[in-house]
């Protein structure tokens, strides 16, 4: 299966102000396209997650550590870790993959 970012960005734009849209689900894995506008209001999640930045740039904070990001970067967040995107460009969008059991996978 191929999922094109441009197709899903267009679907998100048509979703009436939604910040994310689910692209697929398979077993424990969920793939969403996430595009916050202005401020990232998300809370910690119960499962591990990976972000793959599609467009834009900014800053990412995870458990107090701040990292700059740009299109093409991948970011990992363990289950229950406080995290957020900030100072991001207006075109920022990222794929987010949630996977594994509640509580995350063992290190």
Short mmCIF file of C-alpha atoms in Angstrom, two decimals:
data_model
loop_
_atom_site.label_atom_id
_atom_site.label_comp_id
_atom_site.label_asym_id
_atom_site.label_seq_id
_atom_site.Cartn_x
_atom_site.Cartn_y
_atom_site.Cartn_z
CA UNK A 1 0.00 0.00 0.00
CA UNK A 2 1.28 3.47 -0.88
CA UNK A 3 0.11 6.56 0.97
CA UNK A 4 1.00 9.86 -0.65
CA UNK A 5 1.46 12.81 1.68
CA UNK A 6 -0.03 15.26 -0.82
CA UNK A 7 -3.26 13.26 -1.04
CA UNK A 8 -3.63 13.10 2.73
CA UNK A 9 -2.74 16.77 3.19
CA UNK A 10 -5.59 17.64 0.81
CA UNK A 11 -7.98 15.37 2.74
CA UNK A 12 -6.95 17.01 6.00
CA UNK A 13 -7.58 20.48 4.56
CA UNK A 14 -11.07 19.34 3.55
CA UNK A 15 -11.79 17.94 7.04
CA UNK A 16 -13.20 21.21 8.35
CA UNK A 17 -10.53 22.39 10.77
CA UNK A 18 -9.39 18.96 11.97
CA UNK A 19 -5.78 18.80 13.15
CA UNK A 20 -5.26 15.15 12.21
CA UNK A 21 -6.70 12.45 10.00
CA UNK A 22 -6.30 8.68 10.29
CA UNK A 23 -4.81 7.18 7.12
CA UNK A 24 -4.77 3.52 8.14
CA UNK A 25 -4.82 0.99 10.93
CA UNK A 26 -3.25 -2.49 10.98
CA UNK A 27 -3.06 -4.54 14.17
CA UNK A 28 -1.71 -2.29 16.92
CA UNK A 29 -0.37 0.26 14.40
CA UNK A 30 -2.23 3.46 13.55
CA UNK A 31 -0.98 5.97 10.98
CA UNK A 32 -2.24 9.55 11.09
CA UNK A 33 -1.32 12.79 9.41
CA UNK A 34 -1.03 15.55 12.02
CA UNK A 35 -0.89 19.27 11.22
CA UNK A 36 -1.37 21.56 14.22
CA UNK A 37 -2.15 25.19 13.50
CA UNK A 38 -0.60 27.86 15.70
CA UNK A 39 -0.17 25.73 18.81
CA UNK A 40 0.28 22.02 19.50
CA UNK A 41 -2.31 21.02 22.11
CA UNK A 42 -1.65 17.29 22.29
CA UNK A 43 -1.21 15.42 25.57
CA UNK A 44 1.02 12.40 26.28
CA UNK A 45 -0.17 9.18 24.65
CA UNK A 46 -0.41 5.68 26.12
CA UNK A 47 1.58 4.02 23.32
CA UNK A 48 4.96 4.57 21.67
CA UNK A 49 4.94 6.82 18.64
CA UNK A 50 7.10 7.86 15.72
CA UNK A 51 6.82 11.14 13.82
CA UNK A 52 8.02 11.51 10.24
CA UNK A 53 8.04 15.21 9.33
CA UNK A 54 6.51 15.80 5.89
CA UNK A 55 6.72 19.59 5.57
CA UNK A 56 7.85 22.53 7.64
CA UNK A 57 10.28 23.06 10.47
CA UNK A 58 10.34 24.09 14.11
CA UNK A 59 11.25 22.91 17.58
CA UNK A 60 10.27 19.67 19.32
CA UNK A 61 10.31 19.09 23.07
CA UNK A 62 10.19 15.59 24.57
CA UNK A 63 10.61 15.09 28.32
CA UNK A 64 12.32 18.48 28.60
CA UNK A 65 14.81 17.97 25.75
CA UNK A 66 14.42 20.43 22.86
CA UNK A 67 15.44 19.46 19.33
CA UNK A 68 15.08 21.42 16.08
CA UNK A 69 13.29 19.52 13.30
CA UNK A 70 12.68 19.90 9.56
CA UNK A 71 11.06 17.99 6.72
CA UNK A 72 12.56 14.52 6.41
CA UNK A 73 13.33 14.11 10.11
CA UNK A 74 12.06 11.26 12.30
CA UNK A 75 11.27 11.69 16.01
CA UNK A 76 10.55 9.00 18.63
CA UNK A 77 8.34 9.47 21.69
CA UNK A 78 8.00 6.72 24.30
CA UNK A 79 4.60 6.04 25.82
CA UNK A 80 3.42 8.63 28.38
CA UNK A 81 6.28 11.08 27.61
CA UNK A 82 5.31 14.75 27.68
CA UNK A 83 6.00 16.20 24.21
CA UNK A 84 5.04 19.06 21.92
CA UNK A 85 5.94 20.90 18.75
CA UNK A 86 6.49 24.67 19.02
CA UNK A 87 7.81 27.59 16.98
CA UNK A 88 6.82 25.60 13.89
CA UNK A 89 6.21 26.98 10.41
CA UNK A 90 2.68 27.44 9.06
CA UNK A 91 3.16 24.54 6.62
CA UNK A 92 4.18 22.02 9.31
CA UNK A 93 2.71 18.52 8.86
CA UNK A 94 3.93 15.15 10.09
CA UNK A 95 3.00 11.51 9.83
CA UNK A 96 2.54 9.97 13.27
CA UNK A 97 2.67 6.23 13.87
CA UNK A 98 1.21 4.87 17.10
CA UNK A 99 2.15 1.26 17.80
CA UNK A 100 2.53 -1.46 20.39
CA UNK A 101 0.80 -2.11 23.67
CA UNK A 102 -0.48 0.43 26.16
CA UNK A 103 2.52 1.52 28.22
CA UNK A 104 4.92 1.10 25.29
CA UNK A 105 7.37 -1.62 24.43
CA UNK A 106 10.22 -2.60 26.73
CA UNK A 107 13.56 -0.94 26.11
#
